[in-house]
XYZ file of C-alpha atoms in Angstrom:
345
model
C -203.238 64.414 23.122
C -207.092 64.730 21.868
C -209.221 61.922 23.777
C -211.048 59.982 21.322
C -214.562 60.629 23.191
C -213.376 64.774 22.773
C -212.697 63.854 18.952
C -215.724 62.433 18.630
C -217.855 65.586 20.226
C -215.907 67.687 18.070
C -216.849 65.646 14.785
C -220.242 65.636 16.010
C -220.166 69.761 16.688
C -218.769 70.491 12.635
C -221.499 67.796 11.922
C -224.505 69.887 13.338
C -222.764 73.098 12.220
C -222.860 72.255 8.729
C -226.602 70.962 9.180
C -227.459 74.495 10.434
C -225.737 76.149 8.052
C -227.307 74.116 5.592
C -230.714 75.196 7.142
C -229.646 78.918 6.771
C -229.925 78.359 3.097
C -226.409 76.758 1.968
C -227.492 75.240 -1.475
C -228.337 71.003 -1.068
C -227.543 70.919 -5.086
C -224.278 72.153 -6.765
C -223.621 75.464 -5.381
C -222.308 77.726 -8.485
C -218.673 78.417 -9.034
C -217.475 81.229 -6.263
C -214.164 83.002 -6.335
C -213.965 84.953 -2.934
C -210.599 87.323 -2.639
C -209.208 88.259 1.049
C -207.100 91.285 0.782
C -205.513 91.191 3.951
C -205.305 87.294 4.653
C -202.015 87.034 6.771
C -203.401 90.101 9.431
C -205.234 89.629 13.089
C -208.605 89.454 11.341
C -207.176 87.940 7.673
C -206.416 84.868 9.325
C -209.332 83.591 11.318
C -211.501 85.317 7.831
C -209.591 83.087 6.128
C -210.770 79.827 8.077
C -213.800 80.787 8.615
C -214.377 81.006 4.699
C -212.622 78.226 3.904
C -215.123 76.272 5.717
C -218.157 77.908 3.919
C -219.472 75.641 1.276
C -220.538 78.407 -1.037
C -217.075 79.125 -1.854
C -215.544 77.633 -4.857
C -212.332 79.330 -4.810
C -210.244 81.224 -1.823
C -208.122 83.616 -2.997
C -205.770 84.704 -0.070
C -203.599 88.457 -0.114
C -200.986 90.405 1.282
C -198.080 91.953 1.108
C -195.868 89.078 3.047
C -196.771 85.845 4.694
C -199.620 84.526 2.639
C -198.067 81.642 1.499
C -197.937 80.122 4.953
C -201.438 81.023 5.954
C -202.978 79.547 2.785
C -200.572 76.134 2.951
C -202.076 75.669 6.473
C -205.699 76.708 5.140
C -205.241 74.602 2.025
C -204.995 71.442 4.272
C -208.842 71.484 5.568
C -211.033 69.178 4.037
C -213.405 71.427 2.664
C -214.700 72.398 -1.066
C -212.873 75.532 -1.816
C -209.392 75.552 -3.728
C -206.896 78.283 -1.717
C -204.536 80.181 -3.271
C -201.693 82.770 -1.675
C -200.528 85.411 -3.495
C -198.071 87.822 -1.782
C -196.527 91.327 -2.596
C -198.023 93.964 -5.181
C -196.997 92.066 -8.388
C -199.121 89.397 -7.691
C -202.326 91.348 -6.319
C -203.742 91.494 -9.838
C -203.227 87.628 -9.965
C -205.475 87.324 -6.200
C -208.286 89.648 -7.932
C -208.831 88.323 -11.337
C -212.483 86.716 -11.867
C -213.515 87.493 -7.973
C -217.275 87.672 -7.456
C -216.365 88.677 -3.858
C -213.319 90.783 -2.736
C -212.867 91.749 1.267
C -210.741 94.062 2.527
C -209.390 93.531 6.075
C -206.219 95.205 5.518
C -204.491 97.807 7.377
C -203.015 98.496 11.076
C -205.430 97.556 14.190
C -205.983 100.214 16.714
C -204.103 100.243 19.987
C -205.150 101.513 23.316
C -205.731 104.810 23.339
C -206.268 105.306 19.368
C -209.603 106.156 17.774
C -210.116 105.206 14.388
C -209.345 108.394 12.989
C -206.018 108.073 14.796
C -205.806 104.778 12.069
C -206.604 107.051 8.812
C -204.139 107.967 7.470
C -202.489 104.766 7.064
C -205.263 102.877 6.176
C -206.776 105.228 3.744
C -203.879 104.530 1.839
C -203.976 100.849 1.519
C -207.775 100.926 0.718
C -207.380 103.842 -1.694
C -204.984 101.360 -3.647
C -206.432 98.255 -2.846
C -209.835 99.919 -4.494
C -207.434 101.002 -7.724
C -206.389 97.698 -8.241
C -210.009 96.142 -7.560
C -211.228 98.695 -10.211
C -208.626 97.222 -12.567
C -208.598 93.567 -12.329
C -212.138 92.734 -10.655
C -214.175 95.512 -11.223
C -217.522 94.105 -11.025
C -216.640 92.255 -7.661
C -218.712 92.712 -4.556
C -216.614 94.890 -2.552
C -216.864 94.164 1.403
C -214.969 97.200 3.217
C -213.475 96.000 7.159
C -210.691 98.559 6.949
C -211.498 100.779 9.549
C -212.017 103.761 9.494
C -215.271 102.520 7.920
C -216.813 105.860 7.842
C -214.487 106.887 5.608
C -212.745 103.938 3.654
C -216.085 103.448 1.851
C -216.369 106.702 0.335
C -212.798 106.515 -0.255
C -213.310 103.472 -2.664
C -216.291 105.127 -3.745
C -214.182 108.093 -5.304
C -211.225 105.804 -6.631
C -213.889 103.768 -8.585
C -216.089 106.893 -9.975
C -212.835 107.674 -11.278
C -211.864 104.428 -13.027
C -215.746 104.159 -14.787
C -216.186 101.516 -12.702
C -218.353 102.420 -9.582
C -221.974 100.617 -8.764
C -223.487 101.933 -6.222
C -225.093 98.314 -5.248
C -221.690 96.594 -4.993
C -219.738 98.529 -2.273
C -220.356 97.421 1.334
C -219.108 98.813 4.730
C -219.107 95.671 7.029
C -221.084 96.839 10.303
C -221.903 93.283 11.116
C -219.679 93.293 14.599
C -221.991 96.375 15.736
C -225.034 94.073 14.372
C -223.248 90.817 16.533
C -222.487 92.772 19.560
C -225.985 94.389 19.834
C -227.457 90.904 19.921
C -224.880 89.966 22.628
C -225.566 92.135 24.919
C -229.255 92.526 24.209
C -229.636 89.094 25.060
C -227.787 89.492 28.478
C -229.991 92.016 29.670
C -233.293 90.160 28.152
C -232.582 87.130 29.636
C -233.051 85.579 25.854
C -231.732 82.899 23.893
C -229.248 85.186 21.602
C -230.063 82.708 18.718
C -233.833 84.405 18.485
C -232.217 87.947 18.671
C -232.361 90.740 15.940
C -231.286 93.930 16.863
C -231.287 96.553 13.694
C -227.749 98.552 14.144
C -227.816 102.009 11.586
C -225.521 105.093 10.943
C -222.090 104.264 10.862
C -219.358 102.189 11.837
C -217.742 104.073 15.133
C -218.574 105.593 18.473
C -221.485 107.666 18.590
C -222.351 106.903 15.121
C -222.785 103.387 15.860
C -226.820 103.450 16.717
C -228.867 100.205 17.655
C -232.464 100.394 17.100
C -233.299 98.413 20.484
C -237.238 99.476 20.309
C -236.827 97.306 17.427
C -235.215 94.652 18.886
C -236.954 91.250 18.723
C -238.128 89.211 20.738
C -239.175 92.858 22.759
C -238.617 93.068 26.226
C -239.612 95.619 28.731
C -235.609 97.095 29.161
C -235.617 100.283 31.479
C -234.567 103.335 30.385
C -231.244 103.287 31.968
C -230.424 99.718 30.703
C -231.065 100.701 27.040
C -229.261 103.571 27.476
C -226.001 101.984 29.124
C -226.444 98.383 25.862
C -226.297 101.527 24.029
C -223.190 102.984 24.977
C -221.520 99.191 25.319
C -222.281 98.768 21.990
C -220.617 101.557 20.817
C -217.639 101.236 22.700
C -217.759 97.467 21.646
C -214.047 97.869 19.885
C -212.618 99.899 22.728
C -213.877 96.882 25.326
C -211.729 95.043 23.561
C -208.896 97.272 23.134
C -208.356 97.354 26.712
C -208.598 94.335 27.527
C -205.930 93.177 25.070
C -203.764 95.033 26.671
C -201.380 96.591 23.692
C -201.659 93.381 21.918
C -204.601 94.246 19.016
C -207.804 94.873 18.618
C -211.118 92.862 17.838
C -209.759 90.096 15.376
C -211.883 87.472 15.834
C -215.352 88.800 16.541
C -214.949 90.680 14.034
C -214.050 87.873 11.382
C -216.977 86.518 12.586
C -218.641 89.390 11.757
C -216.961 89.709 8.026
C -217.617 85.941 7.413
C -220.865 86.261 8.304
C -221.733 89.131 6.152
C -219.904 87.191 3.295
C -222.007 84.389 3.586
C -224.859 86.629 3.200
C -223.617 88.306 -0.049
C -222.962 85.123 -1.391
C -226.725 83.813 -1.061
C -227.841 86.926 -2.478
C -225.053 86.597 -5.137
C -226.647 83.045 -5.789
C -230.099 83.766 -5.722
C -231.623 82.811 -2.359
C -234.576 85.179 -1.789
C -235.002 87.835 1.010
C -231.854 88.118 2.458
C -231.039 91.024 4.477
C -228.532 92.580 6.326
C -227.691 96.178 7.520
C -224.418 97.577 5.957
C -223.033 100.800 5.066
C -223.799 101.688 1.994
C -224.543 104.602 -0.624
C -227.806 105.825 0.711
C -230.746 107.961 0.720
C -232.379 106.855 4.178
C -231.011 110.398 5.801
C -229.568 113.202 3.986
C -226.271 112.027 4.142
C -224.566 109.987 1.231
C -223.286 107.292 2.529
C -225.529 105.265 5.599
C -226.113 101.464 7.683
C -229.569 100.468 7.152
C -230.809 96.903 6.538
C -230.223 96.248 2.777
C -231.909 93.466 1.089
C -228.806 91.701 -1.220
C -229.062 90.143 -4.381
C -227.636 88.632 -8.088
C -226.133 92.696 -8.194
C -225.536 93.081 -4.630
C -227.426 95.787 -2.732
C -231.297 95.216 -4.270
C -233.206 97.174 -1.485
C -232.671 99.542 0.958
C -234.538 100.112 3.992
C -235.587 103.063 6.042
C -235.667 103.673 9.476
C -238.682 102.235 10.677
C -240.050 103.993 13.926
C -237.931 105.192 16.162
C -237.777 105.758 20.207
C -237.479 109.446 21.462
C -233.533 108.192 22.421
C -233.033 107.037 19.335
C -234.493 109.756 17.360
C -232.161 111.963 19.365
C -228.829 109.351 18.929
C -229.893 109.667 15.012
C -229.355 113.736 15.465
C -226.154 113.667 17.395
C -224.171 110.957 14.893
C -224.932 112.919 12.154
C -222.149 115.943 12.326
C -219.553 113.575 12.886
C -220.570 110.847 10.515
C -220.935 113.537 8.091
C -217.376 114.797 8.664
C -215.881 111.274 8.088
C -217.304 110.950 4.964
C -216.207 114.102 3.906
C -212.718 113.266 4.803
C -212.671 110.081 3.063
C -214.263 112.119 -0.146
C -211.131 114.545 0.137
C -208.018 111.846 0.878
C -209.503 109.761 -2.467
C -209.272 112.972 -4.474
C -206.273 114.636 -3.160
């Protein structure tokens, strides 16, 4: 049994959690009325995604699907004392139900990796379940921010990309590929090697969402410190292999579930204030670009009332980077390509 003195430091951590997240530019009045959809709610990552959003304040109403066991995660969700309404809907007859009148929809469906798998090895299953997913988003929400975790990411975005150009319904500004874990792990381990409070970090993260393609901009990283050669090279490679770390370590038993629904609730959050007006709020996502001469690319976007307002360039880069920016290209370029031909096959 909890001690009443842990109880307490508990009560007092939520209490200076909500403070910050109030300083981070959660509304003091009336936020507005937010439906937020979780396609994908009773997975590894669903679940935590789930909590995690039922405790942000910006959300009016959690809408929580998949295709069995929702009901039980949103009955336990449903219980915390927190603003949003919860909802499960479960199986393909009620998915139109879970989407109707979402501002937000994310997609954390499909199988995790396993030792030993890339995240091509995952396409072909979850290319499927976003290809539909994205028909069905196109139908009953279709001018929903769309947050993409199904990995592969590289290619699941321009999948949805087709199905919606199809259905009439595609904005480029609303379709995001959720990097945020690269963007969270590059501050990590940055900070490590800095010897810096991680809560002062920024690391920019751009190209894509796996392996080599993954590229953080550490010459940009702030506060700047005076990292050898060597070290940026090897936080480069950790960051990229970020998913893999994890992987491994699990043993056979999943992937990364909860940094990375972290990751997705963080990168909600930050739709939502854009959604609702706060100024100057940027992220870096994967999204339809023209940064590089490929379509689809993770820069820092600036998000808004229509979702992707801004997008930024490159900035200067180091000699390494420069050279990381070359070699990501080919395969980042194939991914996209193979997403592009599954959506119109």
């Amino acid at each position: 049994m909890m001690k009443p003195s842990m109880l307490r430091s508990l009560h007092s951590a939520v209490s200076r959690g909500s403070s910050h997240l109030s300083r981070r530019g959660y509304a003091t009045e009336p936020a507005p009325e937010r439906k937020v959809a979780i396609l994908g709610a009773a997975g590894g990552i669903g679940q935590p995604l789930s909590l995690l959003l039922k405790l942000n304040p910006l959300v009016s109403s959690l809408s929580l699907y998949d295709i069995g066991g929702t009901p039980g995660v949103a009955a336990d969700v449903s219980h915390i004392n927190t603003r949003s309404e919860v909802v499960g809907y479960q199986g393909e007859e009620q998915l139109g139900k879970a989407l109707e009148g979402a501002d937000v929809v994310i997609i954390p469906a499909g199988v995790p990796r396993k030792p030993g798998m890339t995240r091509d090895d995952l396409f072909n299953i979850n290319a499927g379940i976003v290809k539909s997913l994205a028909a069905a988003i196109a139908k009953y929400s279709p001018n929903a921010l769309v947050n993409i975790i199904s990995n592969p990411v590289n290619s699941t975005v321009p999948i949805a990309a087709e199905v919606f150009k199809k259905a009439g319904t595609y904005d480029e500004r609303r379709l995001f590929g959720v990097t945020t874990l690269d963007v969270v792990r590059a501050k990590t381990f940055y900070a490590g090697k800095a010897k810096v409070p991680v809560a002062d970090v920024n690391v920019p993260v751009v190209g894509g969402h796996a392996g080599i393609t993954i590229l953080p901009l550490f010459s940009q990283a702030t506060p700047q410190a005076n990292l050898d050669d060597d070290v940026i090279q090897a936080l480069t490679k950790r960051t990229q292999d970020g998913g893999t770390e994890v992987v491994e370590a699990k043993a056979g038993k999943g992937s990364a579930t909860l940094s990375m629904a972290y990751a997705g609730a963080y990168f909600a959050d930050a739709v939502l204030k854009g959604l609702n007006g706060v100024p100057d709020v940027i992220e870096p996502s994967f999204v339809q670009s023209n940064v590089t001469d490929l379509p689809f690319f993770a820069s820092k976007v600036r998000l808004g009332k229509n979702g992707v307002e801004e997008v930024f360039g490159l900035g200067t880069l180091s000699d390494y980077e420069k050279q990381g920016l070359e070699n990501l290209k080919g395969e980042l370029a194939a991914s996209i390509e193979k997403g592009i031909k599954f959506a119109n096959q």
